[in-house]
Coordinates of C-alpha atoms in Angstrom, one line a residue:
X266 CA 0.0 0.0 0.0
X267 CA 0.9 3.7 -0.2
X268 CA 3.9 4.2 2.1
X269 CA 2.3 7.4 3.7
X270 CA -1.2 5.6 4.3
X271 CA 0.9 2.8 6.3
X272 CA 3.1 5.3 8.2
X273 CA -0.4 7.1 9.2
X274 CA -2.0 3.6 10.2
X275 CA 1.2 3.1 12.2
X276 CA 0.5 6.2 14.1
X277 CA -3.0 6.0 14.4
X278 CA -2.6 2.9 16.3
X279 CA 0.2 3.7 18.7
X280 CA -1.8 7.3 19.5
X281 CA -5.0 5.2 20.1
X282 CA -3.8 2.0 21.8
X283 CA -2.1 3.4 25.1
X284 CA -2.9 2.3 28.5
X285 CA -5.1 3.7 30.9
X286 CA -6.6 2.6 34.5
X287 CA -9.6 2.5 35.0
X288 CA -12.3 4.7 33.4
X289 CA -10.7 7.0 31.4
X290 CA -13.5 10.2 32.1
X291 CA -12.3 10.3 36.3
X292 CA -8.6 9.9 34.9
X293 CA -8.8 12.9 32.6
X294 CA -10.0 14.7 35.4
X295 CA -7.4 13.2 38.4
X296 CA -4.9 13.8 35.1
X297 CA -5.8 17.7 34.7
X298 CA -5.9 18.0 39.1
X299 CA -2.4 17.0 39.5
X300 CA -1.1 19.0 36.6
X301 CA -2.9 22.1 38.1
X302 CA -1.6 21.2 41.5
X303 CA 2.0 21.2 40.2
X304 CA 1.5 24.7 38.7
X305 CA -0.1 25.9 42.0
X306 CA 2.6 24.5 44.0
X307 CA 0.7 23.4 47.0
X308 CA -2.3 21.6 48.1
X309 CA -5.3 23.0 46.7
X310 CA -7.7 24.4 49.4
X311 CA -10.7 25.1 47.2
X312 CA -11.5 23.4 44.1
X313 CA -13.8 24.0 41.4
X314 CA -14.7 21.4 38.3
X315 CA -16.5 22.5 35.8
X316 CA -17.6 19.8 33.5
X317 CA -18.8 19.1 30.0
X318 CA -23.1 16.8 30.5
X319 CA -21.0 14.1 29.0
X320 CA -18.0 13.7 31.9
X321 CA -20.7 14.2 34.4
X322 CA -22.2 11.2 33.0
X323 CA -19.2 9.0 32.9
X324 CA -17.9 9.7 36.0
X325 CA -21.0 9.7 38.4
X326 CA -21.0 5.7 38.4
X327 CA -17.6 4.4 38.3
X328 CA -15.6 3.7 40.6
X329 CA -12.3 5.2 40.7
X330 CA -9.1 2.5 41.0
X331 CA -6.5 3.1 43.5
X332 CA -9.0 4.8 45.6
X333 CA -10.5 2.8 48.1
X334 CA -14.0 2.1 46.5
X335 CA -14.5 6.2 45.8
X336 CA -16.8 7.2 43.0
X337 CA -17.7 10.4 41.4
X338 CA -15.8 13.8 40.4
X339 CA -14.9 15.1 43.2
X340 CA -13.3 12.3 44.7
X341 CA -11.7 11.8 41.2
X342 CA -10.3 15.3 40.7
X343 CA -9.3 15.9 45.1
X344 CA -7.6 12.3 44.5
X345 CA -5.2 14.0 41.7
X346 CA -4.7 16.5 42.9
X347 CA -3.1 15.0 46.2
X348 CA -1.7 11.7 45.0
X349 CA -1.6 11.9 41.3
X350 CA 1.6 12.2 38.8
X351 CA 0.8 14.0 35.4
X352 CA 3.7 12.6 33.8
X353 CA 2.2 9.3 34.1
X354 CA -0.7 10.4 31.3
X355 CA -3.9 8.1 31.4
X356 CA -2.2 6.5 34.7
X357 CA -1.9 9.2 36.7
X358 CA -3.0 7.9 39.8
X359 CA -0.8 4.4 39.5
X360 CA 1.4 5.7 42.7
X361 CA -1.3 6.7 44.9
X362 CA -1.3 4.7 48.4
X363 CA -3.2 4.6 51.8
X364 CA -1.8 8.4 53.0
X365 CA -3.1 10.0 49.7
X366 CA -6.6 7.8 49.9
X367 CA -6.7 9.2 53.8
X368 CA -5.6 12.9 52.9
X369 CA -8.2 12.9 50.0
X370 CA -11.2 12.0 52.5
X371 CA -10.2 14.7 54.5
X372 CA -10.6 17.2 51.7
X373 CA -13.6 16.1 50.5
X374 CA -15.5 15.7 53.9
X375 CA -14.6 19.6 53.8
X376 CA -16.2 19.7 50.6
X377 CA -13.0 21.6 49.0
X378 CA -14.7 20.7 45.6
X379 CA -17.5 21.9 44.3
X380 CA -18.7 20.4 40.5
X381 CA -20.9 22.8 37.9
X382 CA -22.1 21.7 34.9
X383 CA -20.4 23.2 31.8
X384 CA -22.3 24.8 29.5
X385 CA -20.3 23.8 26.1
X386 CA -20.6 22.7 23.1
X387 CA -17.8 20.2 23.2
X388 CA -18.8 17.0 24.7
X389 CA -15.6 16.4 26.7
X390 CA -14.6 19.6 28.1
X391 CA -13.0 20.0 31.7
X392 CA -12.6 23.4 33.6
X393 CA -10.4 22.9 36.9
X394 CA -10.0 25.9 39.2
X395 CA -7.7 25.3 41.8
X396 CA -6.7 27.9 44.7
X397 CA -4.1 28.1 47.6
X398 CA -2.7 30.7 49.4
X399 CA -3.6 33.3 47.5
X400 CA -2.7 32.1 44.0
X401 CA -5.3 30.4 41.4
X402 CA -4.6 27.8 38.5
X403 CA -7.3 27.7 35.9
X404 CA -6.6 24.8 33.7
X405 CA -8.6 23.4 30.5
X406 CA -8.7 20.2 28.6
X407 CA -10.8 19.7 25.5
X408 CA -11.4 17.0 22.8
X409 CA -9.1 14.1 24.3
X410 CA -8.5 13.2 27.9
X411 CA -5.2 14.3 28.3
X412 CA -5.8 17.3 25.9
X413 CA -4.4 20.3 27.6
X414 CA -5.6 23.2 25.8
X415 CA -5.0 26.4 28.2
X416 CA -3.1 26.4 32.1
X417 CA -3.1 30.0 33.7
X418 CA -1.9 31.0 36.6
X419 CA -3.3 34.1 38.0
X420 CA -3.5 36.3 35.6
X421 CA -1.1 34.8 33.4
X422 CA -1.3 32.5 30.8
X423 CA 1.7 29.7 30.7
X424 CA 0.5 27.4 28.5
X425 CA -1.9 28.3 25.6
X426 CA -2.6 25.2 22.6
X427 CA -1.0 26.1 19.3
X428 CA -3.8 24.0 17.9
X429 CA -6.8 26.3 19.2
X430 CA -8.5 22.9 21.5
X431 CA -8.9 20.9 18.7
X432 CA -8.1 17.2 18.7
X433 CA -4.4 17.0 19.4
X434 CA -3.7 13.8 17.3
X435 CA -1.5 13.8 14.4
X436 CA -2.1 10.9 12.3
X437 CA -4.6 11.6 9.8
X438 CA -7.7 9.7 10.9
X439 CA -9.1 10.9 7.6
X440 CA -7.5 8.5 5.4
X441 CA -9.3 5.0 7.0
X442 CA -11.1 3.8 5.0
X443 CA -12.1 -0.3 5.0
X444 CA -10.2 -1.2 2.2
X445 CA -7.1 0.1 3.0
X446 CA -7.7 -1.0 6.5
X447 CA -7.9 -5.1 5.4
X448 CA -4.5 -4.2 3.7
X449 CA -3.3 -2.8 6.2
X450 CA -3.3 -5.6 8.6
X451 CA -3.3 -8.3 5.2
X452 CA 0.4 -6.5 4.5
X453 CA 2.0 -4.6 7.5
X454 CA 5.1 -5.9 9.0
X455 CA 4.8 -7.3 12.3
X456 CA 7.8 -5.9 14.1
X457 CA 6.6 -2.3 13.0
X458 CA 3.0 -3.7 15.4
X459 CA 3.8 -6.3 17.6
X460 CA 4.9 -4.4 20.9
X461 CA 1.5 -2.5 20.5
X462 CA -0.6 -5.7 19.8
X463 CA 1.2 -8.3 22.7
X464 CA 0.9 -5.1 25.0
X465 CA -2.9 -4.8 24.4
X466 CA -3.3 -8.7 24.6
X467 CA -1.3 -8.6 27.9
X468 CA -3.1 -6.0 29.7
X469 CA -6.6 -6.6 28.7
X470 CA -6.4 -10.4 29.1
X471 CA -5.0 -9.7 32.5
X472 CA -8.2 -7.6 33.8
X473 CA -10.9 -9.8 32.0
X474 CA -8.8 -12.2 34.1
X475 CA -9.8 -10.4 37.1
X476 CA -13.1 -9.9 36.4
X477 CA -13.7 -13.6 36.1
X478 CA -12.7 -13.5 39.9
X479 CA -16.5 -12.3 40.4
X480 CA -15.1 -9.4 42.7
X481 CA -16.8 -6.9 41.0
X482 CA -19.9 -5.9 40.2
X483 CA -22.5 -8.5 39.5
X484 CA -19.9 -11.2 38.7
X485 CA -21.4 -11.2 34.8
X486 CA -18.9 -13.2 33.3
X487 CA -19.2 -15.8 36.2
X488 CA -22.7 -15.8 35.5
X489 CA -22.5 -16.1 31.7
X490 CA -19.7 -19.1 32.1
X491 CA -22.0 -20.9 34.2
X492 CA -25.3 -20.1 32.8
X493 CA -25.0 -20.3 28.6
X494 CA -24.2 -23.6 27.3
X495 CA -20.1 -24.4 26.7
X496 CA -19.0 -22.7 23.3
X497 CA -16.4 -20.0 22.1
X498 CA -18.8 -17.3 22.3
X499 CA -20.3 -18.1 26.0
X500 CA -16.3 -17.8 26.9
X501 CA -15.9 -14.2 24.8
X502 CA -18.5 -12.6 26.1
X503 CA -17.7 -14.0 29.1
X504 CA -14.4 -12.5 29.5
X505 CA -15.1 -9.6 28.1
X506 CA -17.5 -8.9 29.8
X507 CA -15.9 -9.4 33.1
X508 CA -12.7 -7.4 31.7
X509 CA -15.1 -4.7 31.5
X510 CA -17.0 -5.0 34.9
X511 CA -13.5 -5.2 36.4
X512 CA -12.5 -1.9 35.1
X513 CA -15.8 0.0 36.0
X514 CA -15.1 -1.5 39.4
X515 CA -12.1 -0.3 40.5
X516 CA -9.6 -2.5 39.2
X517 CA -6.6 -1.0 39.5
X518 CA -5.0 -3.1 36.5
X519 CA -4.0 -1.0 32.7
X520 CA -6.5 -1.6 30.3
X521 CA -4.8 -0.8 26.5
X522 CA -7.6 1.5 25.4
X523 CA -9.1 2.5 21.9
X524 CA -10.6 6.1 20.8
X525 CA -10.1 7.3 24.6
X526 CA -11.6 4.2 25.6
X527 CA -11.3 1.2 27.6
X528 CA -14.2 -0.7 27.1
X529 CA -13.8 -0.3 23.4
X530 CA -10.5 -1.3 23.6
X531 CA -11.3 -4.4 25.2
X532 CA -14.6 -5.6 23.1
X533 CA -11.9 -5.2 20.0
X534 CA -9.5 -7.1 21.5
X535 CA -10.5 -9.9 24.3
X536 CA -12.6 -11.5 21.8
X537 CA -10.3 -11.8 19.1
X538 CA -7.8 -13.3 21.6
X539 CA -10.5 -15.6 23.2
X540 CA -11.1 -16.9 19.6
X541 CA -7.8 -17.6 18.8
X542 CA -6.7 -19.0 21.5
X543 CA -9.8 -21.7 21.7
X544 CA -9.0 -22.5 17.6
X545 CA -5.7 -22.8 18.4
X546 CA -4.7 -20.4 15.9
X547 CA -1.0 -18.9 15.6
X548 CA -0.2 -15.8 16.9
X549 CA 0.5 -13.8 13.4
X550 CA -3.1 -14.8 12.4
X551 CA -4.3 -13.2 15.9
X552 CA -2.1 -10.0 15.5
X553 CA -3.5 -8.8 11.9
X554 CA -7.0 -9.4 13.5
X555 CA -6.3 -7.2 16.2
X556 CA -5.1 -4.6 14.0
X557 CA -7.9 -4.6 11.5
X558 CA -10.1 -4.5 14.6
X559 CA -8.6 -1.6 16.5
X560 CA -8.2 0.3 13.0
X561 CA -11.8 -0.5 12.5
X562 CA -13.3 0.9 15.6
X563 CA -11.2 4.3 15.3
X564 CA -12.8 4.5 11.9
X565 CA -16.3 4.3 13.3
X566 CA -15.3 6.5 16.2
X567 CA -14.2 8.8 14.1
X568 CA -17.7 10.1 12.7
X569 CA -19.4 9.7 16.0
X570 CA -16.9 11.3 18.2
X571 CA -15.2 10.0 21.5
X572 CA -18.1 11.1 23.7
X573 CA -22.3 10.7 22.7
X574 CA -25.4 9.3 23.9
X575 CA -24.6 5.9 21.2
X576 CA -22.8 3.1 23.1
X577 CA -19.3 2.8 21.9
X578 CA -19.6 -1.2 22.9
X579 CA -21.3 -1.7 19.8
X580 CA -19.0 -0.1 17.4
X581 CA -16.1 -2.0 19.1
X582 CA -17.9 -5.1 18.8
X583 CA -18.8 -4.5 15.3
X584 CA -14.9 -4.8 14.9
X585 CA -14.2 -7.7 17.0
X586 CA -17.3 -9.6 14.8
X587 CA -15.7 -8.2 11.3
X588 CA -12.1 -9.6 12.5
X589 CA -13.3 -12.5 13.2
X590 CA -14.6 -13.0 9.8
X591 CA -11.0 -11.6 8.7
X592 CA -9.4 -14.1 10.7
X593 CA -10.8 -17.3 9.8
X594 CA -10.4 -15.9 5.6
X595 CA -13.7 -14.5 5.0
X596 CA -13.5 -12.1 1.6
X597 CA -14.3 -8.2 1.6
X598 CA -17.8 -9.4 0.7
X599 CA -18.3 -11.4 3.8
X600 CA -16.7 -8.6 5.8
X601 CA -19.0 -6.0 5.0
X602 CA -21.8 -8.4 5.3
X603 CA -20.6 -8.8 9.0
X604 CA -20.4 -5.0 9.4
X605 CA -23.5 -4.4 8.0
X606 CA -25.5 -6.9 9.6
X607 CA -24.1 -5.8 13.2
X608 CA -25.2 -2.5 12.4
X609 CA -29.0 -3.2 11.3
X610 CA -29.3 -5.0 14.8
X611 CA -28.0 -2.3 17.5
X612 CA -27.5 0.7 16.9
X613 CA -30.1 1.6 19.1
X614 CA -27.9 0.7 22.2
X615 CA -27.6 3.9 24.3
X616 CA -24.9 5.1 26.6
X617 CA -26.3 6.1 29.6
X618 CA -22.7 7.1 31.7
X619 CA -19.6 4.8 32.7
X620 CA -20.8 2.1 35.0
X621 CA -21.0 -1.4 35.4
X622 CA -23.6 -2.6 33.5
X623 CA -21.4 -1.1 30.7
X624 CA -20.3 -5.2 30.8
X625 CA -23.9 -6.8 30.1
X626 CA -24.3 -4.0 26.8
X627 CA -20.4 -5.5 25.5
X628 CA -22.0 -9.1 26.4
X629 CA -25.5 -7.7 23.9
X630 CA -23.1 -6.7 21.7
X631 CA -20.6 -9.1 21.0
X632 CA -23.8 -12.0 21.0
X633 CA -25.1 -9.8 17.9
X634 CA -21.7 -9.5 16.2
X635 CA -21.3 -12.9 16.3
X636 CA -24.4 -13.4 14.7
X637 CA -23.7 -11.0 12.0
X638 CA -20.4 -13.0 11.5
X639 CA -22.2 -16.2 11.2
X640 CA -25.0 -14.7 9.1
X641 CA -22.5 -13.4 6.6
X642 CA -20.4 -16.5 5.9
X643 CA -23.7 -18.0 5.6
X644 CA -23.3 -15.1 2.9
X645 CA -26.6 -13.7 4.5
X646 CA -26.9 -9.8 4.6
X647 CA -29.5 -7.4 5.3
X648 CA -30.6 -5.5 1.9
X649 CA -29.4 -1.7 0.9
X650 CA -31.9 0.5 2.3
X651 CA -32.9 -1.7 4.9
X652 CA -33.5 0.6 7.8
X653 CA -30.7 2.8 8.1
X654 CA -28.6 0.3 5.9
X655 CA -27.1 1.8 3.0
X656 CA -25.9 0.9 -0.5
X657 CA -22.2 0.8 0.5
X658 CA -20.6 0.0 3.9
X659 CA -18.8 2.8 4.1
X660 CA -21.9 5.3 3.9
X661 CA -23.5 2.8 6.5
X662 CA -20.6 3.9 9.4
X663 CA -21.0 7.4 7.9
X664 CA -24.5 7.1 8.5
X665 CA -24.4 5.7 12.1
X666 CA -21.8 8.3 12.7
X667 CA -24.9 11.0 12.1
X668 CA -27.2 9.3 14.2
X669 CA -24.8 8.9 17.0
X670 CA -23.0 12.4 16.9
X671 CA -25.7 14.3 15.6
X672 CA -29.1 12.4 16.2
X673 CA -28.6 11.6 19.7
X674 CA -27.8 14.8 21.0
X675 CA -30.9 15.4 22.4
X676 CA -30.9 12.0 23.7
X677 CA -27.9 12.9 25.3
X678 CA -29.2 15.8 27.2
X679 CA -32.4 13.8 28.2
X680 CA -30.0 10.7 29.6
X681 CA -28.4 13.6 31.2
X682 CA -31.3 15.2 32.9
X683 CA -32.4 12.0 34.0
X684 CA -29.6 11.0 35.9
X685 CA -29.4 14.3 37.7
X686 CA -32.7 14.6 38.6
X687 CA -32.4 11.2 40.3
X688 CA -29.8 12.4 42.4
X689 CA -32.3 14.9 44.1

């Protein structure tokens, strides 16, 4: 393929595929508290976070790992900025320990942070003001988790984005395309992808793992083992689903995370390396899968946006159903099928925050995928026009995209409302 097109698909996957604990909303916001409390230069006596309907809504239910068992933003952003290192990005809070937990109960039994919603157009938008004797930091992050666009420091501004708060990647997420995607993985060298790909296997193996402990949560993928008949998909969803229940939590394990997530990461990874594994499939096999899944959900992500009111599980098992078809030889044809008929079956799934149950919509998910897979080597696919199916595939994700960015705004903001008014 085009040598710049590869280089790009290079980058896209080593900016996208990074590890983060746990949910990756509370870390943005423990991530931008210590960087503000390093600028301020002491510990923060009053705290303000102002945040974006969206990071409300991921944040309120999760709990937050290396905490104790604390949930919500204030805990999240107080926890930063006391125990938190910015250098370590998306695992900020991987040095915290019992005196930081202990200091950060303190703090928030004085109620030293306040949280306002944001009014914004940008669905994942952070405001942190942070004072101490006598001096304020005001510090922004837009677009991305670890985006910092603005850090001020009284009335000065020391840090101000070149790139105006827009998304700070630099791979051009414009060229993805399916096509060049199944090239991608058909042709790239695996020693320019294989640190990435055995990292993400690693990690995210490792928490679904965990989960399968049942010490989180419901104990879903306990439950699914012992209740579904024995087959490869009752032991995908499984896992995955416990790899996800484990990280919404608490788990304080890395998940390798996709589009600024980590449950998308993991529903376009575990199953792919639950498949393999039970086919007894060699690794190079598993390794192009896993890169024409992660390239695949960044290219759905990519028209609906890291944040919305459409549930990112499905897009990522969308992937993980369209790999498999990859991996066992399916054609283009078949592929698309697979997409296709994943996509005429739930899109309807909404996000309503981080949380839990986030594991049973992956389980939903994955169960439909692998029906879409089976369907389409069965070379069964929904018709053009069927619904919100279009003529090509491509215009299908573009289409989904709408309804998720656009379309479910509104839903968003309803989701929202609900889940503050419940609060009262």
């Amino acid at each position: 393929m085009k040598e710049n097109i590869y280089k790009e698909y290079i980058e896209i996957l080593r900016e996208e595929l990074v590890p983060a604990m746990g949910c990756t909303e509370p870390i943005a916001l423990a991530y931008g508290a210590a960087k503000a409390r390093e600028v301020l230069g002491a510990m923060p006596e009053r705290i303000t976070a102002k945040c974006s309907g969206n990071i409300i809504k991921n944040v309120r239910c999760v709990t937050i790992p290396n905490s104790g068992g604390m949930v919500g933003i204030a805990a999240g952003v107080v926890l930063g900025a006391v125990g938190g290192d910015s250098s370590k990005m998306m695992e900020v809070l991987e040095g915290v320990n019992s005196s930081h937990i202990q200091k950060t109960r303190e703090l928030l039994a004085k109620n030293v942070c306040s949280v306002e919603l944001l009014d914004t157009p940008v669905v994942l938008h952070i405001i942190l003001e942070m004072e101490a004797e006598g001096n304020q930091v005001v510090l922004e992050i837009k677009h991305d988790h670890t985006n910092i666009t603005k850090i001020q420091k009284n009335d000065q501004v020391i840090y101000e984005n070149k790139e105006k708060g827009q998304e700070s990647h630099q791979a051009d997420r414009s060229l993805l395309n399916l096509e060049d995607i199944k090239e991608f993985a058909d042709t790239v060298k695996l020693e320019d992808v294989q640190d990435i790909i055995e990292k993400q296997i690693s990690c995210n193996m490792a928490i679904a793992r965990e989960g399968m402990t049942g010490k989180y949560g419901l104990g879903i993928g306990r439950v699914i083992m012992e209740s579904y008949p024995p087959s490869i998909l009752t032991k995908m969803r499984s896992l995955t689903a416990a790899a996800s229940e484990a990280r919404m939590g608490g788990c304080d394990l890395p998940v390798i995370i996709n589009s600024g997530s980590g449950n998308q990461g993991i529903a376009s990874s575990v199953p792919l390396a639950v498949y393999a594994r039970e086919l007894e499939l060699p690794d190079y096999i598993l390794y192009r899968a896993l890169v024409f899944s992660n390239l695949l959900t960044v290219y759905q992500k990519t028209y609906i946006g890291k944040l919305s009111a459409f549930c990112g599980a499905v897009s990522a098992s969308c992937a993980s159903g369209a790999a498999i078809t990859y991996m066992v030889g399916g054609s283009m044809d078949r592929i698309k099928k697979t997409i296709e008929n994943t996509l005429a079956n739930i899109p309807g799934i909404i996000c309503d925050g981080a949380k839990i149950s986030c594991a049973a919509k992956i389980a939903s998910s994955l169960d439909a995928s692998f029906l879409a897979h089976h369907l389409a080597m069965n070379d069964q696919a929904y018709a053009p026009f069927t619904g919100i199916i279009q003529e090509e595939v491509s215009e299908t994700i573009m289409s989904v995209g709408a309804i998720g960015k656009e379309g479910m705004k509104e839903t968003d903001k309803e989701i929202l409302k609900i889940m503050i008014s419940s609060e009262k």
